[in-house]
Every structure is written in C-alpha cells, then in structure tokens.
C-alpha cells in the first residue's frame, strides 16, 4: 500500500519489476495513477487477498530516497487525528 500524488487515500500496487526486498515502509516510488505517473511513498507491504488485480509500480525513486519510518508513524497519527 502506498500514498500517492497528493491523493487523500492509500492505494495498493504490486511490485512489478521492482524486487520486493527493495520495498519497505518509507521507500519512495513512482506509480501509475489514471493517465499519469505520480510519486508515492510505501507505507505498508504484504500480499493481502484484495479480490481485485493491482497495477505494478512504475519504478523506485531514481535517487533511492526514503522517508524515515518514524515519520510515517507520525503522519499516520496526524492523518487519523485531523482526519486528513
């Protein structure tokens, strides 16, 4: 699951050509969203039974940038507290 492109919700994507071992919470990626590719942040990994097909990630961020995991915890808290 990842947050992408200023969208108000999280979306699930598959690893595609990206090695699953390279994907951890905080990994910055590029993902397809409708007709464009947008940046996103991996906030959760796994293979849940979703009941629908997921699109693959486009690629990892070119510079290997990451968001620290403690920031993700803070952002989740802010999101739930302020309902954003």
mmCIF file of C-alpha atoms in Angstrom, residues 8-71:
data_model
loop_
_atom_site.group_PDB
_atom_site.id
_atom_site.type_symbol
_atom_site.label_atom_id
_atom_site.label_comp_id
_atom_site.label_asym_id
_atom_site.label_seq_id
_atom_site.Cartn_x
_atom_site.Cartn_y
_atom_site.Cartn_z
ATOM 1 C CA UNK A 8 -6.417 11.635 0.124
ATOM 2 C CA UNK A 9 -6.250 7.865 0.416
ATOM 3 C CA UNK A 10 -3.904 4.926 0.070
ATOM 4 C CA UNK A 11 -3.738 2.629 -2.946
ATOM 5 C CA UNK A 12 -2.384 -0.906 -3.368
ATOM 6 C CA UNK A 13 0.205 -1.644 -6.040
ATOM 7 C CA UNK A 14 2.192 -4.745 -6.948
ATOM 8 C CA UNK A 15 5.978 -4.792 -7.033
ATOM 9 C CA UNK A 16 6.064 -5.445 -10.787
ATOM 10 C CA UNK A 17 9.693 -5.402 -11.965
ATOM 11 C CA UNK A 18 10.884 -3.978 -8.620
ATOM 12 C CA UNK A 19 12.422 -6.512 -6.227
ATOM 13 C CA UNK A 20 10.047 -6.925 -3.285
ATOM 14 C CA UNK A 21 13.046 -6.905 -0.938
ATOM 15 C CA UNK A 22 13.708 -3.286 -2.026
ATOM 16 C CA UNK A 23 10.261 -2.176 -0.877
ATOM 17 C CA UNK A 24 9.992 -1.206 2.779
ATOM 18 C CA UNK A 25 7.878 1.411 4.512
ATOM 19 C CA UNK A 26 9.310 4.778 3.549
ATOM 20 C CA UNK A 27 10.535 3.785 0.086
ATOM 21 C CA UNK A 28 9.713 6.493 -2.440
ATOM 22 C CA UNK A 29 8.366 5.120 -5.709
ATOM 23 C CA UNK A 30 6.643 6.246 -8.881
ATOM 24 C CA UNK A 31 3.251 4.713 -9.624
ATOM 25 C CA UNK A 32 0.706 4.879 -12.427
ATOM 26 C CA UNK A 33 -2.422 6.781 -11.454
ATOM 27 C CA UNK A 34 -5.030 7.067 -14.178
ATOM 28 C CA UNK A 35 -3.188 8.565 -17.174
ATOM 29 C CA UNK A 36 -0.028 9.787 -15.461
ATOM 30 C CA UNK A 37 2.817 8.643 -13.233
ATOM 31 C CA UNK A 38 3.000 10.201 -9.761
ATOM 32 C CA UNK A 39 5.346 9.909 -6.776
ATOM 33 C CA UNK A 40 4.260 7.854 -3.797
ATOM 34 C CA UNK A 41 5.552 6.510 -0.501
ATOM 35 C CA UNK A 42 5.306 2.866 0.523
ATOM 36 C CA UNK A 43 3.557 2.751 3.887
ATOM 37 C CA UNK A 44 2.880 -0.974 4.140
ATOM 38 C CA UNK A 45 3.971 -4.139 2.368
ATOM 39 C CA UNK A 46 2.461 -7.578 2.048
ATOM 40 C CA UNK A 47 0.191 -9.612 -0.149
ATOM 41 C CA UNK A 48 -3.328 -9.383 1.233
ATOM 42 C CA UNK A 49 -6.243 -11.051 -0.530
ATOM 43 C CA UNK A 50 -7.822 -7.967 -2.075
ATOM 44 C CA UNK A 51 -10.230 -9.578 -4.508
ATOM 45 C CA UNK A 52 -9.038 -7.451 -7.448
ATOM 46 C CA UNK A 53 -5.985 -7.030 -9.655
ATOM 47 C CA UNK A 54 -3.416 -4.416 -8.675
ATOM 48 C CA UNK A 55 -1.291 -2.357 -11.028
ATOM 49 C CA UNK A 56 2.507 -2.663 -10.762
ATOM 50 C CA UNK A 57 4.775 0.120 -9.527
ATOM 51 C CA UNK A 58 6.459 2.095 -12.300
ATOM 52 C CA UNK A 59 9.860 2.297 -10.567
ATOM 53 C CA UNK A 60 11.780 3.245 -7.454
ATOM 54 C CA UNK A 61 12.744 6.896 -6.985
ATOM 55 C CA UNK A 62 15.895 7.486 -9.048
ATOM 56 C CA UNK A 63 17.997 8.639 -6.094
ATOM 57 C CA UNK A 64 16.876 5.913 -3.667
ATOM 58 C CA UNK A 65 15.197 8.494 -1.434
ATOM 59 C CA UNK A 66 13.322 7.280 1.641
ATOM 60 C CA UNK A 67 11.013 8.718 4.274
ATOM 61 C CA UNK A 68 12.124 7.693 7.798
ATOM 62 C CA UNK A 69 9.801 5.084 9.323
ATOM 63 C CA UNK A 70 9.196 7.209 12.437
ATOM 64 C CA UNK A 71 7.888 9.963 10.149
#
